[in-house]
Short mmCIF file of C-alpha atoms and ligand atoms in Angstrom, two decimals:
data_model
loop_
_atom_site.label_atom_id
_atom_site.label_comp_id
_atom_site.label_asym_id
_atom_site.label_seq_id
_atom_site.Cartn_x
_atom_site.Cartn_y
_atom_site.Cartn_z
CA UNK A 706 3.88 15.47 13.61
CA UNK A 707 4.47 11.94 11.79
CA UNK A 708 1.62 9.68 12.40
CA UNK A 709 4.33 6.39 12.07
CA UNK A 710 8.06 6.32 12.72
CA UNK A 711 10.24 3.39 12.40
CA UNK A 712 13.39 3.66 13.65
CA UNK A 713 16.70 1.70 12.97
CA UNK A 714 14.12 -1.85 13.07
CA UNK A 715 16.26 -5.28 12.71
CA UNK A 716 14.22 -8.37 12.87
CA UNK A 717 14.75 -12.10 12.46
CA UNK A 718 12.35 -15.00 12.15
CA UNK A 719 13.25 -18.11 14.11
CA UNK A 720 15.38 -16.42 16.16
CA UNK A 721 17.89 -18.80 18.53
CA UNK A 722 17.33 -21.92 16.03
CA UNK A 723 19.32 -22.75 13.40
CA UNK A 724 16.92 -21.47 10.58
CA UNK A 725 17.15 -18.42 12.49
CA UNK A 726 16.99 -15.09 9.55
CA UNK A 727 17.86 -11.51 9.48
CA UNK A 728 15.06 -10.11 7.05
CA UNK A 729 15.19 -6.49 8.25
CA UNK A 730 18.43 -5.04 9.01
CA UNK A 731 18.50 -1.62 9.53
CA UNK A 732 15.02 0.43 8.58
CA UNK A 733 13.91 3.65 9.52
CA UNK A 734 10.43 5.31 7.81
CA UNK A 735 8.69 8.27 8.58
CA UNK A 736 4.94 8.74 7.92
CA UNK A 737 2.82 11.39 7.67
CA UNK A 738 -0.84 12.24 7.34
CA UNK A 739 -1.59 12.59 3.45
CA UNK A 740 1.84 9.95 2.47
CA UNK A 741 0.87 7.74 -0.26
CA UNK A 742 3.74 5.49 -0.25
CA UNK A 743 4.92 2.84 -2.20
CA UNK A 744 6.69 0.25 -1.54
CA UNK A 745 8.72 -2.07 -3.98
CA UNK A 746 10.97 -4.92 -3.89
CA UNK A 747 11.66 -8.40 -4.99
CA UNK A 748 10.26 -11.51 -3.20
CA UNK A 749 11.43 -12.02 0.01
CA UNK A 750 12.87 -8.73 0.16
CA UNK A 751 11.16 -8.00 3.59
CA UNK A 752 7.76 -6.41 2.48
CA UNK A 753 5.51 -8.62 3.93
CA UNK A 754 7.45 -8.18 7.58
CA UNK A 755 7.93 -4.37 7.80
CA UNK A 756 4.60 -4.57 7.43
CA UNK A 757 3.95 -6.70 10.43
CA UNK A 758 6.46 -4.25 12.24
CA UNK A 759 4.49 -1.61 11.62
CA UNK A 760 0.91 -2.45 12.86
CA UNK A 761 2.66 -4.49 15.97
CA UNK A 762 2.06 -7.87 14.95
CA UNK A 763 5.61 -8.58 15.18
CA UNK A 764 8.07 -6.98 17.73
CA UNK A 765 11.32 -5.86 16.34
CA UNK A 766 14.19 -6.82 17.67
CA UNK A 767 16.26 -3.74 17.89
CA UNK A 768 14.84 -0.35 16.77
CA UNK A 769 11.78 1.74 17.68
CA UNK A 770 8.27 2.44 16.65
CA UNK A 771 6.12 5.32 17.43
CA UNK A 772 2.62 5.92 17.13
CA UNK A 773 1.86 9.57 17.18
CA UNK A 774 5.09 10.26 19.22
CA UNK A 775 4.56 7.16 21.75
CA UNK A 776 6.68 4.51 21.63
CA UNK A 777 4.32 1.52 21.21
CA UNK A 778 6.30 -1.47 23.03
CA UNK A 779 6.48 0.71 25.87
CA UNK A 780 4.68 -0.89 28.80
CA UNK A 781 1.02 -0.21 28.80
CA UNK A 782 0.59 0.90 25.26
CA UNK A 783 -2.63 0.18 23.92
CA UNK A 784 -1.44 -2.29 20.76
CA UNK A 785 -5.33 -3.39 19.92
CA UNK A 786 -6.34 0.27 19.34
CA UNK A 787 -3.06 0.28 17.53
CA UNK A 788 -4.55 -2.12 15.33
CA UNK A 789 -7.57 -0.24 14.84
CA UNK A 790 -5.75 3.33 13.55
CA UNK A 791 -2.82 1.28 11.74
CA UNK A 792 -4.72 -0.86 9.68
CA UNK A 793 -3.74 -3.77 7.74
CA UNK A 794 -5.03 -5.59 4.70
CA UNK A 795 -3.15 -8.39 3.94
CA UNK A 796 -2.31 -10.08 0.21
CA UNK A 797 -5.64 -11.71 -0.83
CA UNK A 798 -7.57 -10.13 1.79
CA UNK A 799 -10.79 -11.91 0.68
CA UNK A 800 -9.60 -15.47 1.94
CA UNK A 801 -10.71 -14.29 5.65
CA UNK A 802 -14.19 -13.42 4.76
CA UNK A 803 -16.10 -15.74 6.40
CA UNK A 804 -19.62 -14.24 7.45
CA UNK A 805 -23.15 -15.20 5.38
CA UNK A 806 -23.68 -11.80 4.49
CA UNK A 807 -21.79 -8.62 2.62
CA UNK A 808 -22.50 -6.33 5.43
CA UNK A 809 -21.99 -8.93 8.53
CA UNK A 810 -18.43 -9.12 7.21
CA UNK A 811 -17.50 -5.16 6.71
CA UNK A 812 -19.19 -4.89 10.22
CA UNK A 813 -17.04 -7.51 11.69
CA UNK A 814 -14.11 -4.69 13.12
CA UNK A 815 -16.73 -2.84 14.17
CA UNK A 816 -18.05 -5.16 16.85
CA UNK A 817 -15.01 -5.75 17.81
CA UNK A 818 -14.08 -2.68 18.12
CA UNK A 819 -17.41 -1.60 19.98
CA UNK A 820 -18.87 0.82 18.02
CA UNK A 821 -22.52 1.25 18.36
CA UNK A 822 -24.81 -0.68 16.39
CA UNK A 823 -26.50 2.31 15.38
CA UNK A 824 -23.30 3.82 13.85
CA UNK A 825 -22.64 0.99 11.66
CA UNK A 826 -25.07 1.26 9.30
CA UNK A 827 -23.80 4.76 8.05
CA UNK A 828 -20.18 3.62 8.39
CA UNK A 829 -20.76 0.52 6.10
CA UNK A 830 -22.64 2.44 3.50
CA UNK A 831 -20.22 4.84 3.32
CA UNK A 832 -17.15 2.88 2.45
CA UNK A 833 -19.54 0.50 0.34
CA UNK A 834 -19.73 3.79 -1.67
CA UNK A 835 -15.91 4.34 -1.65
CA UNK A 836 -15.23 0.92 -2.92
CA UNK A 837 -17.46 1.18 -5.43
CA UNK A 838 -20.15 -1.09 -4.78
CA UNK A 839 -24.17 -1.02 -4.67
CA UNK A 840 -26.11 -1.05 -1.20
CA UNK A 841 -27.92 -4.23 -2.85
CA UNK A 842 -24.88 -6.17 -1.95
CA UNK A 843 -24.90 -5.85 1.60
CA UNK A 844 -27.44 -9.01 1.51
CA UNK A 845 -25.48 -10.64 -0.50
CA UNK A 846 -22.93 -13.94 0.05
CA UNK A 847 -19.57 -12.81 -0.41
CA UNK A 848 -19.04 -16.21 -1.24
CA UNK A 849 -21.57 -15.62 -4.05
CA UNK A 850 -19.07 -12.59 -5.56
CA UNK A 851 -16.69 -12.19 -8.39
CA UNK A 852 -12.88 -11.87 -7.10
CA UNK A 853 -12.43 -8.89 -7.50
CA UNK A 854 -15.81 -7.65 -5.50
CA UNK A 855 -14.58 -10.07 -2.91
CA UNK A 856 -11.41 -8.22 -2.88
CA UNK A 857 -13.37 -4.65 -2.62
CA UNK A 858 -15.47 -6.10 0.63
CA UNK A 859 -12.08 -7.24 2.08
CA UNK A 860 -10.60 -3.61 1.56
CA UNK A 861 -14.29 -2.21 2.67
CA UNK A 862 -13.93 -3.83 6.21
CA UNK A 863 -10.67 -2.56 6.99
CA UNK A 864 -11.35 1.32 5.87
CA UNK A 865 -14.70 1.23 7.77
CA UNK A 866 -12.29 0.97 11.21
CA UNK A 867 -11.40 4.50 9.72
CA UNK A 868 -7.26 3.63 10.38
CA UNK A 869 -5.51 6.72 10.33
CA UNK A 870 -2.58 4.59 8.45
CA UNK A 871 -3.79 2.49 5.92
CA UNK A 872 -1.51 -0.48 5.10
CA UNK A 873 -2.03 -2.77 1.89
CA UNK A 874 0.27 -5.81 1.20
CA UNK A 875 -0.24 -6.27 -2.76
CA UNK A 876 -4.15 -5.38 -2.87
CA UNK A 877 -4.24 -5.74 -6.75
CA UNK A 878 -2.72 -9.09 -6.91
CA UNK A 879 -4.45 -11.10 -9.88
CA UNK A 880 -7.18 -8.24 -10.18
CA UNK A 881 -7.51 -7.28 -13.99
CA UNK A 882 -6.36 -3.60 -15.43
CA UNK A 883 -10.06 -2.14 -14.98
CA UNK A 884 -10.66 -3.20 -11.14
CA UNK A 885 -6.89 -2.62 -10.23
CA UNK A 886 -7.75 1.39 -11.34
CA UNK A 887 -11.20 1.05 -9.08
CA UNK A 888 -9.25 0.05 -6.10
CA UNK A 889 -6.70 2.41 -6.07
CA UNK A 890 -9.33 5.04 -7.00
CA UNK A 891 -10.83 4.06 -3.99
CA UNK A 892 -7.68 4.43 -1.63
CA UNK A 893 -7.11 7.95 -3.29
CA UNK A 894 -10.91 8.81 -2.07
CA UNK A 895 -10.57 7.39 1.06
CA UNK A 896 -7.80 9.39 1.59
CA UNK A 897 -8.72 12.72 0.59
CA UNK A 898 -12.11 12.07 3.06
CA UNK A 899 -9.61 11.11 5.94
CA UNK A 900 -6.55 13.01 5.34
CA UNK A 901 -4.84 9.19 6.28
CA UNK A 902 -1.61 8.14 5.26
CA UNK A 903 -1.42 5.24 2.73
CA UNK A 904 0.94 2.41 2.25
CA UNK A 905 0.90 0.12 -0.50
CA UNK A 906 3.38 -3.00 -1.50
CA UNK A 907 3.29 -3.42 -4.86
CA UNK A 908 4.88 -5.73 -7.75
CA UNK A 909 3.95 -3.16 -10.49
CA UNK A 910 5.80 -0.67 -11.35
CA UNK A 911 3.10 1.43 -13.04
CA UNK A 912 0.66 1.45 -10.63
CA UNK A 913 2.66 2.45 -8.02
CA UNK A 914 4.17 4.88 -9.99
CA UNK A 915 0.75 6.43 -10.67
CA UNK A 916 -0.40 6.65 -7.07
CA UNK A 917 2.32 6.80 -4.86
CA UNK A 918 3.96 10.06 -3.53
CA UNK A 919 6.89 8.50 -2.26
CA UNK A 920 8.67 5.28 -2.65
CA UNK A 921 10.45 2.94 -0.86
CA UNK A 922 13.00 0.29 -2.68
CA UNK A 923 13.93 -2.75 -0.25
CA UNK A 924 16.40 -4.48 -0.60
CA UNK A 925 17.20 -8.34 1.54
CA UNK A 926 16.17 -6.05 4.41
CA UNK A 927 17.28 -2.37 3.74
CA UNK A 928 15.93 0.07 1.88
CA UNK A 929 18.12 1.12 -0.64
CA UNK A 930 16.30 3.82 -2.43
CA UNK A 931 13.86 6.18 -1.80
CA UNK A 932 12.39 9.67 -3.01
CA UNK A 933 9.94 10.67 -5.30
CA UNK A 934 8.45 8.04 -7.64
CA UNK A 935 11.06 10.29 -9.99
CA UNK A 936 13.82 10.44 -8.14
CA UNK A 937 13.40 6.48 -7.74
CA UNK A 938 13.04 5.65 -11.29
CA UNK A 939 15.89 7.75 -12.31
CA UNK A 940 17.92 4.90 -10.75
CA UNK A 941 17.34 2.45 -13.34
CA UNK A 942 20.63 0.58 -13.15
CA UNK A 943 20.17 0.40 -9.28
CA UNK A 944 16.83 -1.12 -9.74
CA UNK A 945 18.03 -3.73 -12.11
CA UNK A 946 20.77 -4.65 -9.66
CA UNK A 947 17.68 -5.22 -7.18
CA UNK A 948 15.88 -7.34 -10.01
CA UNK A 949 12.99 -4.35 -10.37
CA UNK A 950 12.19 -2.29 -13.76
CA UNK A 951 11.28 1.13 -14.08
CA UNK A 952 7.73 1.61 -15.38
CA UNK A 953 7.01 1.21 -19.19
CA UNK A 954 6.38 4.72 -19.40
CA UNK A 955 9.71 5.58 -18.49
CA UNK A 956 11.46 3.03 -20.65
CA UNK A 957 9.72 3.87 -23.67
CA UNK A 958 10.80 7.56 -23.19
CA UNK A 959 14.50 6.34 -22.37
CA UNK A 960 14.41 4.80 -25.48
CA UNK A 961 12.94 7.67 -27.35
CA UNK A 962 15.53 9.99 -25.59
CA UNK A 963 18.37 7.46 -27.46
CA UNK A 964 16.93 9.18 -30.66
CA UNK A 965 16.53 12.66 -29.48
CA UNK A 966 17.86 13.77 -26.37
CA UNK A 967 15.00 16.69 -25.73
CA UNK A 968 13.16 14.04 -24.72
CA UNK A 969 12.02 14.44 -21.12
CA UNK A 970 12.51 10.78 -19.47
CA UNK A 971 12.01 11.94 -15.87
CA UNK A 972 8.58 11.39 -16.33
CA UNK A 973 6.29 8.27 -15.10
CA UNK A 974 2.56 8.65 -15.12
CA UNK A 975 0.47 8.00 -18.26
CA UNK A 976 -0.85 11.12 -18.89
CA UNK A 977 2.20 12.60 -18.55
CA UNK A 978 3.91 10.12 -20.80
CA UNK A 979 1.49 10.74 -23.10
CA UNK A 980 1.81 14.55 -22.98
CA UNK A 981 5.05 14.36 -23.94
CA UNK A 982 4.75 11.92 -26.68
CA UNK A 983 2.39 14.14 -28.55
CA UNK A 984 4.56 17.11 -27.92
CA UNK A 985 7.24 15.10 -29.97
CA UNK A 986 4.75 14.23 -32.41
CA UNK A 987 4.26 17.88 -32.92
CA UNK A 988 7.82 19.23 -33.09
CA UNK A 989 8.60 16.60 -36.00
CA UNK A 990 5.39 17.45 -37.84
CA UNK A 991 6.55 21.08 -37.77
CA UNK A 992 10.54 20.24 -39.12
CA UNK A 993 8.39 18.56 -41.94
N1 LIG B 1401 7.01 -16.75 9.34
C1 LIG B 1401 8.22 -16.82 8.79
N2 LIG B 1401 9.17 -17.66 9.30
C2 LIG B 1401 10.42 -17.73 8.75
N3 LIG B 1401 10.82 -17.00 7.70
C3 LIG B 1401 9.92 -16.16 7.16
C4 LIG B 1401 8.58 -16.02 7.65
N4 LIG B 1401 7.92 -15.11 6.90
C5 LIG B 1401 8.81 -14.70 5.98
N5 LIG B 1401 10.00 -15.33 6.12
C6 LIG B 1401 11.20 -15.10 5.29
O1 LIG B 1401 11.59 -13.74 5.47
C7 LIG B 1401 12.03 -13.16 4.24
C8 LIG B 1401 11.21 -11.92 3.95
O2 LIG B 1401 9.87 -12.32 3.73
P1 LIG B 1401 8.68 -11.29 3.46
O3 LIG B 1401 8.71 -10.23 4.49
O4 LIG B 1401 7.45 -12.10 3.33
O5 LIG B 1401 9.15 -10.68 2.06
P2 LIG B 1401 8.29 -10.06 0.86
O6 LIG B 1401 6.96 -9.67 1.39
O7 LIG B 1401 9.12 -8.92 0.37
O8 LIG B 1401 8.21 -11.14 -0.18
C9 LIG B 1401 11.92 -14.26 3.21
O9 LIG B 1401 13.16 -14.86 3.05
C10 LIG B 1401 10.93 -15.24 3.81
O10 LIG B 1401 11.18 -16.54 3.38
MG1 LIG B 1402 5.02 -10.24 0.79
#
């Protein structure tokens, strides 16, 4: 069974006023335990709302949303235990820490979510170990921290709630190449500890295209593609037309293929990029 499902969701901001805004029109999404999906799109394009849909922070309009089969703006669902298995980390997570200490700030969901004090401690360490950072910082300031440690506490205190859907809104924003790779190296553990679902907005193309299973293309409120991070970036007219790129991988071997059509362009990881560019390498060394 899908852990999400969005349903035909249409939402406006201000609605009834005359800056009132359709910004979703007509989205359905299913999710499922193990999805990493991506999701693309210019500014503006809706992101940052179906987000809000999604963890019931905003109420759609028209359209439906279950949890786990139950409809969640029925009467007498549950929406802050929702909140605690759909899990949210918004863009620059790190400007709501607020506590003196490391660990007072990852255990913040925690008390508020009642676990046991006992329970914490093993809980903290363990996604302090996920994230990729030493038990000596627990003491620490987060105030004291570089960004992008900040930014790996942030994303520590909303896996420790353990959210069976785990929803990021641009959680590499400004982070350079090497801590971008330890974050999403992170999500990919947490995952394969939880079995969770992940979904991550994103503005690059490559890194999405390296960790997501699926993707999602919106568009001023609809989705206009979606598929495999292949099947996506075959589009690459469509995506221009929706001001995105394909990944540099696959434009390099688009170009390459304008030289010699054996070359494979539905391809879009590095490795694999790479595995193909010393396969050409080879076949011209052996025509010389
Ligand atoms: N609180 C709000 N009130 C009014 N309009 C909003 C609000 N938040 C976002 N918008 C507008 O809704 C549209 C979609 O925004 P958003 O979901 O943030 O897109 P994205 O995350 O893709 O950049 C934009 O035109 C934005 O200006
Ligand atoms: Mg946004």
């Amino acid at each position: 069974m899908n852990l999400l499902k969005i349903e035909n969701i249409q939402y406006s901001y201000g609605k009834n006023t005359p800056f009132e805004k359709e910004v979703l029109k007509n989205i359905s999404l299913e999710v499922n335990a193990n999805d990493f999906i991506g999701v693309i799109g210019h500014t503006g394009s809706g992101k940052s709302t179906l987000i809000k849909i999604c963890n019931g922070l905003l109420k759609p309009d028209k359209g439906q949303i279950f949890y786990k089969g139950e409809n969640i703006w029925k009467k007498g669902f549950d929406l802050k235990h929702l909140r605690f298995k759909v899990g949210v980390s918004f863009q620059y997570p790190e400007h709501q820490l607020f506590c003196e200490t490391v660990k007072k700030d990852i255990a913040y969901g925690l008390v508020n979510k009642g676990v046991p004090e006992e329970e914490q401690e093993s809980k903290i360490r363990q996604v302090l170990k996920i994230v990729g950072l030493q038990e000596s910082y627990l003491e620490k300031s987060p105030f004291k921290l570089s960004g992008g440690e900040m930014r790996k506490v942030a994303l520590a205190g909303t896996m420790v709630l353990e959210p069976e859907v785990l929803i990021l809104d641009e959680p590499t924003a400004g982070l350079d190449p090497k801590t971008t790779k330890q974050v999403y190296e992170s999500l990919k553990e947490y995952q394969a500890k939880t079995s969770s679902s992940i979904i991550v907005v994103s503005h690059s193309m490559e890194d999405i295209s390296e960790y997501a299973t699926r993707l999602i293309a919106l568009d001023d409120g609809n989705i206009l593609l979606r598929g495999t991070p292949a099947q996506v970036f075959s589009n690459t007219e469509r995506l221009n037309d929706m001001s995105l790129d394909v990944p540099i991988t696959t434009s390099i071997l688009s170009m390459l293929a304008q030289k010699n059509p054996s070359v494979n362009t539905n391809i879009y990881r590095y490795n694999d990029t790479k595995a193909e560019i010393i396969r050409l390498l080879k076949d011209v060394k052996s025509i010389e």
